[in-house]
PDB file of C-alpha atoms and ligand atoms in Angstrom:
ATOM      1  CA  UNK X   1       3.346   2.535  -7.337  1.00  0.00           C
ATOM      2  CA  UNK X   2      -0.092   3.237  -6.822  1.00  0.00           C
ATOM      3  CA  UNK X   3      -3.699   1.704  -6.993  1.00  0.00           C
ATOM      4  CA  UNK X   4      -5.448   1.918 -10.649  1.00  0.00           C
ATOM      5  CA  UNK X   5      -6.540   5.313 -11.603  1.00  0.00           C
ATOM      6  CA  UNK X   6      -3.977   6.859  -9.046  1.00  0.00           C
ATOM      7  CA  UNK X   7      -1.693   8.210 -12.447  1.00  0.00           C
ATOM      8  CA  UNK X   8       0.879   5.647 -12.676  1.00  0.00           C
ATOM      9  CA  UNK X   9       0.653   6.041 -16.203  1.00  0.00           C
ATOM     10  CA  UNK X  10       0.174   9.476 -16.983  1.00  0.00           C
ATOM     11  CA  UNK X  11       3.291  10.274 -14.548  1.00  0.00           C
ATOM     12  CA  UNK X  12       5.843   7.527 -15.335  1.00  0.00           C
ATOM     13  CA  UNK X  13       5.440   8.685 -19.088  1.00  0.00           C
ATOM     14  CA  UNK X  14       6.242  11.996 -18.234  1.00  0.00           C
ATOM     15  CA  UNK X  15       9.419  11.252 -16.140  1.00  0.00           C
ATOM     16  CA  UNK X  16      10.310   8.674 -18.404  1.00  0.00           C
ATOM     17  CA  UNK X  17      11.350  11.749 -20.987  1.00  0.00           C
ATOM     18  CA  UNK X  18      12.239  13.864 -18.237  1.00  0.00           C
ATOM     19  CA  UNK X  19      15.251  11.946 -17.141  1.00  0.00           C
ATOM     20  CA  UNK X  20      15.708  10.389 -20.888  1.00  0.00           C
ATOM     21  CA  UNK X  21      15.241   6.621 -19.809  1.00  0.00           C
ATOM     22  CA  UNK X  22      13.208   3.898 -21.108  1.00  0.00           C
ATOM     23  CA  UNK X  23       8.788   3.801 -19.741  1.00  0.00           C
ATOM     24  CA  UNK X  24       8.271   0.413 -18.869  1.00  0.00           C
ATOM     25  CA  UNK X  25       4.580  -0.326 -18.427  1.00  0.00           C
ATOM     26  CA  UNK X  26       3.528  -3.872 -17.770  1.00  0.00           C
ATOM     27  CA  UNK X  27      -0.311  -3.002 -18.596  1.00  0.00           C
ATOM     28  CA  UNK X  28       0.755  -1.189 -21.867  1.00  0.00           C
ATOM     29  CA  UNK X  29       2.985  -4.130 -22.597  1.00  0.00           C
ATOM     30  CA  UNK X  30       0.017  -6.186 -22.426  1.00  0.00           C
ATOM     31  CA  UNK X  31      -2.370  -4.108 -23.748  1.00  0.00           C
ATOM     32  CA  UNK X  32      -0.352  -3.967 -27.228  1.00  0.00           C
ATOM     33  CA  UNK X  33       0.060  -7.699 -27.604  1.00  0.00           C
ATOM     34  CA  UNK X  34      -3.681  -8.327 -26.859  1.00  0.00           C
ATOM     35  CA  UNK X  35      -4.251  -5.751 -29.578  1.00  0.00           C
ATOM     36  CA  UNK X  36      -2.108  -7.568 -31.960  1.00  0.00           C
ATOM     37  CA  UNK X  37      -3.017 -11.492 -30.990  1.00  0.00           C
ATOM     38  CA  UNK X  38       0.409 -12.361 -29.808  1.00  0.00           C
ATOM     39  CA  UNK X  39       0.746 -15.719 -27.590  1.00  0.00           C
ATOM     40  CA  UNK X  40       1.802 -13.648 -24.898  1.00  0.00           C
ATOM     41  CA  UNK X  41      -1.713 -11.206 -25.246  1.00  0.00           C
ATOM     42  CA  UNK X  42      -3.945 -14.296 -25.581  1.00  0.00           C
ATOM     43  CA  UNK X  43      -2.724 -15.483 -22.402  1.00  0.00           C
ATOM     44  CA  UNK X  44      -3.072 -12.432 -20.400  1.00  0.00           C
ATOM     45  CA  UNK X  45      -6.255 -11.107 -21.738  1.00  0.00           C
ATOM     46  CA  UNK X  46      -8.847 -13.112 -19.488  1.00  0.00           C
ATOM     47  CA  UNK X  47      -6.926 -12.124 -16.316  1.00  0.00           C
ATOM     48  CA  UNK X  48      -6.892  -8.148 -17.481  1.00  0.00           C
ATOM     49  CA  UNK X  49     -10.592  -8.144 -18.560  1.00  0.00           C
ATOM     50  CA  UNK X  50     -11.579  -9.574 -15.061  1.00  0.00           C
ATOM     51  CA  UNK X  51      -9.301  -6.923 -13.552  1.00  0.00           C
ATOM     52  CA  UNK X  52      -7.138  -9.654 -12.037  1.00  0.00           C
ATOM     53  CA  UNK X  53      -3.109  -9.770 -11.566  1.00  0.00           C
ATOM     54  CA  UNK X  54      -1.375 -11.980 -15.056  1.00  0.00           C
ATOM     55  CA  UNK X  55       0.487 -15.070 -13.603  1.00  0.00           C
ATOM     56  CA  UNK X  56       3.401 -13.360 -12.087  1.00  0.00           C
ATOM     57  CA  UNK X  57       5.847 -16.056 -14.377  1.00  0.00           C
ATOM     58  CA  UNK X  58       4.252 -14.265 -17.446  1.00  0.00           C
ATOM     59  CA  UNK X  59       5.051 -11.307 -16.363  1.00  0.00           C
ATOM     60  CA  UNK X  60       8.278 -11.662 -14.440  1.00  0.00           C
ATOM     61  CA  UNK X  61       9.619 -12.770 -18.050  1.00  0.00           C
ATOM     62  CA  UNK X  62       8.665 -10.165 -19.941  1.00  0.00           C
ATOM     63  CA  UNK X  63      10.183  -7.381 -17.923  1.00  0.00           C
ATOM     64  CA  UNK X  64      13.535  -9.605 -17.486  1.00  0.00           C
ATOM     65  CA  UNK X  65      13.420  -9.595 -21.369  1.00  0.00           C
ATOM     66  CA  UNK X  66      12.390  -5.555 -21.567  1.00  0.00           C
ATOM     67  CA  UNK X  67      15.145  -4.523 -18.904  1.00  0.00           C
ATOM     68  CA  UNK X  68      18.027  -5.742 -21.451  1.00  0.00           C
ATOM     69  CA  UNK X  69      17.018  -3.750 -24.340  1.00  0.00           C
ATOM     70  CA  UNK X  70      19.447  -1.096 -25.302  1.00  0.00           C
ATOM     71  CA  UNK X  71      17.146   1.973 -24.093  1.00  0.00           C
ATOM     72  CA  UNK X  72      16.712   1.067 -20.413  1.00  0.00           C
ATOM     73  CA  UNK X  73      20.807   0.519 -19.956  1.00  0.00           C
ATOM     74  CA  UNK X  74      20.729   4.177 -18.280  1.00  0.00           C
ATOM     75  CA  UNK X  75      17.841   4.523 -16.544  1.00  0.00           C
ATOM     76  CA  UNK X  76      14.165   3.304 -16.288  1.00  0.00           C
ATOM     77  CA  UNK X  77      10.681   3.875 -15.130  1.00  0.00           C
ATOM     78  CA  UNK X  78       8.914   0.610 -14.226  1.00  0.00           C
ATOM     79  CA  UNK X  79       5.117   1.491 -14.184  1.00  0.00           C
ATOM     80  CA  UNK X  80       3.024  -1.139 -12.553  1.00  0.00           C
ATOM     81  CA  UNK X  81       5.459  -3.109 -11.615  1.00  0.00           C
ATOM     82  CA  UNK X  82       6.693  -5.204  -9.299  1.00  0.00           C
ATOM     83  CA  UNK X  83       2.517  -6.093  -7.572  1.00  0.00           C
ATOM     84  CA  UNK X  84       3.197  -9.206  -5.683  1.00  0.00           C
ATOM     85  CA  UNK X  85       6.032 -10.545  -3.511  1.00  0.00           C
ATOM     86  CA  UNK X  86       7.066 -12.613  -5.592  1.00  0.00           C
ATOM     87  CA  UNK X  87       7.631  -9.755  -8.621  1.00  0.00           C
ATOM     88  CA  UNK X  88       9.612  -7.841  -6.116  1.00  0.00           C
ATOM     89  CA  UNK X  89      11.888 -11.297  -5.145  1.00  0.00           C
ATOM     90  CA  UNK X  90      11.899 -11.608  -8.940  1.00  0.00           C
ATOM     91  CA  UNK X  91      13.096  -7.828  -9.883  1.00  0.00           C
ATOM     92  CA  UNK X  92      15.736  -7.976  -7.195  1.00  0.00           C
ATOM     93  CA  UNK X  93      17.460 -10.940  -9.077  1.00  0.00           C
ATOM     94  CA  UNK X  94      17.220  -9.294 -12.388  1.00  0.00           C
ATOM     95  CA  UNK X  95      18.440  -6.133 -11.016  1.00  0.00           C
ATOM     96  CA  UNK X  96      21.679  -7.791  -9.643  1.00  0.00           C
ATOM     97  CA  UNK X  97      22.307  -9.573 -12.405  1.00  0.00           C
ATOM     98  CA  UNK X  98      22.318  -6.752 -14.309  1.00  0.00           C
ATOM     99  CA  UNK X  99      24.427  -4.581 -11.700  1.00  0.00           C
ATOM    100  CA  UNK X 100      21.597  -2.040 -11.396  1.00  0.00           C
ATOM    101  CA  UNK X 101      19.628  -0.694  -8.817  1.00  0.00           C
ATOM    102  CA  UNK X 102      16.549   1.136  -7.783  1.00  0.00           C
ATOM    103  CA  UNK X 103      16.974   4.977  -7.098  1.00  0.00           C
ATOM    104  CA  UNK X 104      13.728   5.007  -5.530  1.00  0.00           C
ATOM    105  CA  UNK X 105       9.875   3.543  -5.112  1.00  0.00           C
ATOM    106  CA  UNK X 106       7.275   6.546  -5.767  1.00  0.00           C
ATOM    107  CA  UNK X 107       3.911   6.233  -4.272  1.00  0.00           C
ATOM    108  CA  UNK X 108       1.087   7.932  -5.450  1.00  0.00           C
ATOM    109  CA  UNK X 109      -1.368   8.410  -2.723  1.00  0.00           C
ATOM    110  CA  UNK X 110      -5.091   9.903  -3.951  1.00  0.00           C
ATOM    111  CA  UNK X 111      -8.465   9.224  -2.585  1.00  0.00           C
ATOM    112  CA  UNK X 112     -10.397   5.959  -2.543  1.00  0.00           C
ATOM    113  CA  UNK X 113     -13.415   7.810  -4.686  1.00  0.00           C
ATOM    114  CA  UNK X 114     -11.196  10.097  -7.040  1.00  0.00           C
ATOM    115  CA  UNK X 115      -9.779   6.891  -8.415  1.00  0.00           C
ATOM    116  CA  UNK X 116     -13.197   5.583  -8.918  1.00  0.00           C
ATOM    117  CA  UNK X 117     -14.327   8.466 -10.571  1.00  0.00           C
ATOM    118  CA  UNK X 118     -10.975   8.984 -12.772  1.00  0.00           C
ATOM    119  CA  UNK X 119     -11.303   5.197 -14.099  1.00  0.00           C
ATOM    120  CA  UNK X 120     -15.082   5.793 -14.565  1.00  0.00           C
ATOM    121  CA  UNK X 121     -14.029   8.921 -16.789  1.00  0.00           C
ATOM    122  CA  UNK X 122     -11.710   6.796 -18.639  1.00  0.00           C
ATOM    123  CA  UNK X 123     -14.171   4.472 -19.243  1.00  0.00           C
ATOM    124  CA  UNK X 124     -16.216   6.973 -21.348  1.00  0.00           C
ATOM    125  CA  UNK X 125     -13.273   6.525 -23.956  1.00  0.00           C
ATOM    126  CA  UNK X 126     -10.795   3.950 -23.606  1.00  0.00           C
ATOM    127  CA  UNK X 127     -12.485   1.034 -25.148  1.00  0.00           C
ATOM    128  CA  UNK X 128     -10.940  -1.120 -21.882  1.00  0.00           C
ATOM    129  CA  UNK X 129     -12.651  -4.001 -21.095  1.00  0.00           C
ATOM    130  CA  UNK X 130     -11.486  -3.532 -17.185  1.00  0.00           C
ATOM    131  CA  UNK X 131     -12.972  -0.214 -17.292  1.00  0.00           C
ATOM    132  CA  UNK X 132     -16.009  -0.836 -16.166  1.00  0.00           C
ATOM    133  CA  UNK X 133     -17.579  -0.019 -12.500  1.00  0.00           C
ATOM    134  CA  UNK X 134     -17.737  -3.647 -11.025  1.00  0.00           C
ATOM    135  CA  UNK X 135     -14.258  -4.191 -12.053  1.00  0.00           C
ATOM    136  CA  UNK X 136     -13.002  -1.118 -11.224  1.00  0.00           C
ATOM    137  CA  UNK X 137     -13.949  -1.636  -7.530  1.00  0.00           C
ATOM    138  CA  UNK X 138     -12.434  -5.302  -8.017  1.00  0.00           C
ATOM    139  CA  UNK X 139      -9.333  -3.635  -8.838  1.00  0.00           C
ATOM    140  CA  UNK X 140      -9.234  -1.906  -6.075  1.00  0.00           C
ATOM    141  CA  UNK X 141      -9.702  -4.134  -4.087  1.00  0.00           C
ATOM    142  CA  UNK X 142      -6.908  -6.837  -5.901  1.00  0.00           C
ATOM    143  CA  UNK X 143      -4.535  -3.650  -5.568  1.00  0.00           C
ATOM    144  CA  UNK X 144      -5.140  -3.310  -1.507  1.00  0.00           C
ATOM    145  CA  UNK X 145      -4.507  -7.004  -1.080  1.00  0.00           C
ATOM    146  CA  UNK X 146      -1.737  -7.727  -3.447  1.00  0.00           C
ATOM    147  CA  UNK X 147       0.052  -4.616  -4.020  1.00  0.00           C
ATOM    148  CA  UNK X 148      -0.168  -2.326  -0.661  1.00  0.00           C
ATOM    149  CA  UNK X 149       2.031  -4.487   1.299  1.00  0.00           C
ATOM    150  CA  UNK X 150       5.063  -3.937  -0.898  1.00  0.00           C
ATOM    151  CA  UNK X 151       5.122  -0.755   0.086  1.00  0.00           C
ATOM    152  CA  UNK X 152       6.037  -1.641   3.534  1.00  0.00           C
ATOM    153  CA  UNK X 153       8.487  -4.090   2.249  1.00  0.00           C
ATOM    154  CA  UNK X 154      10.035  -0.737   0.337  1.00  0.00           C
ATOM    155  CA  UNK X 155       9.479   1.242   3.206  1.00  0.00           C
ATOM    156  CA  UNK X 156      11.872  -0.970   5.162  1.00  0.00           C
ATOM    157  CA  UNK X 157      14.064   0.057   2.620  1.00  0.00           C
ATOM    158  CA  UNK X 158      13.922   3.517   2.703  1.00  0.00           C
ATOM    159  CA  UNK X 159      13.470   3.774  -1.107  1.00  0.00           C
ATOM    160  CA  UNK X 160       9.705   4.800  -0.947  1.00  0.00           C
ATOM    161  CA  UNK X 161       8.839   8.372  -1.745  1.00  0.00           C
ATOM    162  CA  UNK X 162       5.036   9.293  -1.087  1.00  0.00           C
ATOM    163  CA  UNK X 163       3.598  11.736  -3.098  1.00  0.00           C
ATOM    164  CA  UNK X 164       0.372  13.199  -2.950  1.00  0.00           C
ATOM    165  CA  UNK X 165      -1.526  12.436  -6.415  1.00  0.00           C
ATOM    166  CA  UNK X 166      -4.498  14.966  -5.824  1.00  0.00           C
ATOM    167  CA  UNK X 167      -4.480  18.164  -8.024  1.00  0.00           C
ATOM    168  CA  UNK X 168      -3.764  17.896 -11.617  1.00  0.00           C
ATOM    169  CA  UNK X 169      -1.581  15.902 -13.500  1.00  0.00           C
ATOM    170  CA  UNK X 170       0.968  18.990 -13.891  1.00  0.00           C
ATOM    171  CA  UNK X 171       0.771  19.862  -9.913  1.00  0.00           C
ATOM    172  CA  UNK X 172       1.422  15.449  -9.106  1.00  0.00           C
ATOM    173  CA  UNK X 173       4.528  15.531 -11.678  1.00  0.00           C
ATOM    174  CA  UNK X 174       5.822  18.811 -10.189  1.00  0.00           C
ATOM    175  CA  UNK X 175       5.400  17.402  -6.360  1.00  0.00           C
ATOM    176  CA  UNK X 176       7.228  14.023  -8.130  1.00  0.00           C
ATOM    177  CA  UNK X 177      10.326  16.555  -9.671  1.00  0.00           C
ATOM    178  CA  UNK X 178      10.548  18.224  -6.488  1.00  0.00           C
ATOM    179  CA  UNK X 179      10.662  14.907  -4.109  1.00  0.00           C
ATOM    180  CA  UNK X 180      13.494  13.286  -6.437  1.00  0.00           C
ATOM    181  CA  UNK X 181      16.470  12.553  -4.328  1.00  0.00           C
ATOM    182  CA  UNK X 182      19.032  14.956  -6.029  1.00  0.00           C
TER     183      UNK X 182
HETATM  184  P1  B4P G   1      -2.251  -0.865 -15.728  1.00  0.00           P
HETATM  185  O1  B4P G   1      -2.096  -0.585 -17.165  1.00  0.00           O
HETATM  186  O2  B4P G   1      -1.059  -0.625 -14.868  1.00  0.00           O
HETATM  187  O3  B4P G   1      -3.541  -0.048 -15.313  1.00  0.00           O
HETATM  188  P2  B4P G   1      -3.961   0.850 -14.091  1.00  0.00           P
HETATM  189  O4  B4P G   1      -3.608   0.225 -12.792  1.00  0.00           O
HETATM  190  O5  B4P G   1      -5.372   1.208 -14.340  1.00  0.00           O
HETATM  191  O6  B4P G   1      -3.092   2.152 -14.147  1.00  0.00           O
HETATM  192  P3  B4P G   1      -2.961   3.187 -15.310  1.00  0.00           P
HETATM  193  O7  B4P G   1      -1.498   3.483 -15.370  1.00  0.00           O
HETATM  194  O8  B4P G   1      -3.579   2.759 -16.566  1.00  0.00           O
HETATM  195  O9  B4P G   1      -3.842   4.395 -14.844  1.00  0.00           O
HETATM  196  P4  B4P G   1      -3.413   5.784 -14.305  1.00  0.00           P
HETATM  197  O10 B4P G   1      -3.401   5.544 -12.853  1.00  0.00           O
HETATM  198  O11 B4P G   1      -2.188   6.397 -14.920  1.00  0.00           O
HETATM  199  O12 B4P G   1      -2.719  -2.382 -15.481  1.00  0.00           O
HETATM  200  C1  B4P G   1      -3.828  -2.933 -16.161  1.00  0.00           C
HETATM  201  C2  B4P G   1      -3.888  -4.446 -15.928  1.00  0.00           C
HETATM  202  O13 B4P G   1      -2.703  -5.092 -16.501  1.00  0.00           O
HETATM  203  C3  B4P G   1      -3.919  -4.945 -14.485  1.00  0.00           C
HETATM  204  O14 B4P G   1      -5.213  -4.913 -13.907  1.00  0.00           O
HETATM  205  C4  B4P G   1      -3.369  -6.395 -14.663  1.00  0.00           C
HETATM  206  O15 B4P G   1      -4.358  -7.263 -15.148  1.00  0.00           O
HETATM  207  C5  B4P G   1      -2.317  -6.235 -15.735  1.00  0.00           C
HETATM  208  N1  B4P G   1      -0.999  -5.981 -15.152  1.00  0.00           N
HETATM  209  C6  B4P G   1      -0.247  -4.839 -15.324  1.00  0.00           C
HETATM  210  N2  B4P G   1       0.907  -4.953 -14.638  1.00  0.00           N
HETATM  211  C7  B4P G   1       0.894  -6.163 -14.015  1.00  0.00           C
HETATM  212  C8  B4P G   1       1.795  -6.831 -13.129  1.00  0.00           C
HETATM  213  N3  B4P G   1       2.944  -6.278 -12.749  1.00  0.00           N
HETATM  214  N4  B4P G   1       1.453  -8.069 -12.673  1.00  0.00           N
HETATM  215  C9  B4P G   1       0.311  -8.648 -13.056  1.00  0.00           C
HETATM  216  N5  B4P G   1      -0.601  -8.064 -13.863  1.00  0.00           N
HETATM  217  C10 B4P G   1      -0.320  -6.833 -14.346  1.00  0.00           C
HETATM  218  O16 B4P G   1      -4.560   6.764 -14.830  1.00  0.00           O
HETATM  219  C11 B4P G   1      -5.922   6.453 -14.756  1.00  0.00           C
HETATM  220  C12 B4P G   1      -6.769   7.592 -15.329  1.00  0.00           C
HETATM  221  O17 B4P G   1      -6.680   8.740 -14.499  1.00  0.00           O
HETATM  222  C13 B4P G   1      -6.354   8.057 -16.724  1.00  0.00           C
HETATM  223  O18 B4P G   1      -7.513   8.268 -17.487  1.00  0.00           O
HETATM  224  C14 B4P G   1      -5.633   9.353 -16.481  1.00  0.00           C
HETATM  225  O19 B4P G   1      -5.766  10.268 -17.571  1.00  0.00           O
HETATM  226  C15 B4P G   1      -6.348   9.888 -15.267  1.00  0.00           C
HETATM  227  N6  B4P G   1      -5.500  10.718 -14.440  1.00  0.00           N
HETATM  228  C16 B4P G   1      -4.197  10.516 -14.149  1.00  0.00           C
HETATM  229  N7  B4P G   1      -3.733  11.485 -13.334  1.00  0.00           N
HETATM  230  C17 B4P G   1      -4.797  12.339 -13.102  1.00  0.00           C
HETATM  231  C18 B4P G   1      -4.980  13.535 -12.326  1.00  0.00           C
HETATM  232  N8  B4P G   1      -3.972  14.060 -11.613  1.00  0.00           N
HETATM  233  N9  B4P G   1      -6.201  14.083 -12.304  1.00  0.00           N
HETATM  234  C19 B4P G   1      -7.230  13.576 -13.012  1.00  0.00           C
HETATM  235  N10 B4P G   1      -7.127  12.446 -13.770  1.00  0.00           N
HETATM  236  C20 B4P G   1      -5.915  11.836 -13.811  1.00  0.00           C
END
């Protein structure tokens, strides 16, 4: 977990290989069928362009459906996902029904302005329609009113592991190896 720009996605894909399991991102997943038309990418494409959440029943079913395929039987990353209450109610069914668990929440923690700036740098290539600066900062701000409570909802847990996402994407997925419960 962490806010946009904070390296959800450059980090999960790394672990993903790391530990051999399956790199589930809900944005990439969405990205790819608004790229290719699908039903499921025409319907989530106005909420990701105005850097708002997709209906949480859109996306609730499409991880249910991803977390059965054959390559995330032994292990998964979920990037981006659960960011509402009612994702994390919704992955906690799934998850039982399934007879798995969660091994642990990561939180990426980097500063307000670095993700601004990181996003903006994006921007200068990614072709993303939320990449611009007024959305940006709307993500942000979706992210710190949606998103940052569930980490006290993990945190009661004890499943959350913080790590600081400053430094360079090598130093973030080193502090991520290292902080691993063994
Ligand atoms: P995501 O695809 O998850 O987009 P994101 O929040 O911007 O994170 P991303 O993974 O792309 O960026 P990262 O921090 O790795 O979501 C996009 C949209 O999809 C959402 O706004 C929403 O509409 C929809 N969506 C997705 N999941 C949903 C859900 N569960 N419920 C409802 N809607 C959902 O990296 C950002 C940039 O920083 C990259 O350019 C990267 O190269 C760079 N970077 C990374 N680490 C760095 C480092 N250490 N130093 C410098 N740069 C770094």
């Amino acid at each position: 977990m962490g806010p946009p720009g904070a390296g959800k996605g450059t980090q999960a894909a790394t672990l993903a290989s790391l530990i051999g399991g399956a790199h589930i991102s809900t944005g990439d997943i969405f990205r790819a069928n608004v790229d290719q038309q699908t039903e499921l990418g025409q319907a989530a494409q106005r909420y990701m362009d105005a850097g708002e959440y997709v209906p949480d029943e859109i996306t609730n079913a499409m991880v249910k459906d991803r977390l059965t395929h054959d390559d995330a039987r032994e292990a998964f990353i979920l990037d981006g996902y659960p960011r509402t209450v009612d994702q994390v109610d919704t992955l906690d069914g799934i998850l039982a029904e399934l007879g798995s668990k969660l091994d642990g929440v990561i939180s990426l923690v980097v500063d307000p302005e670095e993700l601004i700036q990181r996003l903006l740098k994006r921007a200068e290539t990614s072709g993303r329609a939320d990449d611009t600066e007024e959305v940006i900062r709307h993500r942000q701000e979706v992210y710190t009113q949606e998103t940052a409570p569930l980490l006290e909802a993990y945190g009661n847990r004890g499943v959350v592991i913080e790590v600081d996402g400053m430094g360079s994407a090598d130093e973030v997925g080193q502090r991520i190896v290292d902080a691993l419960p063994r």
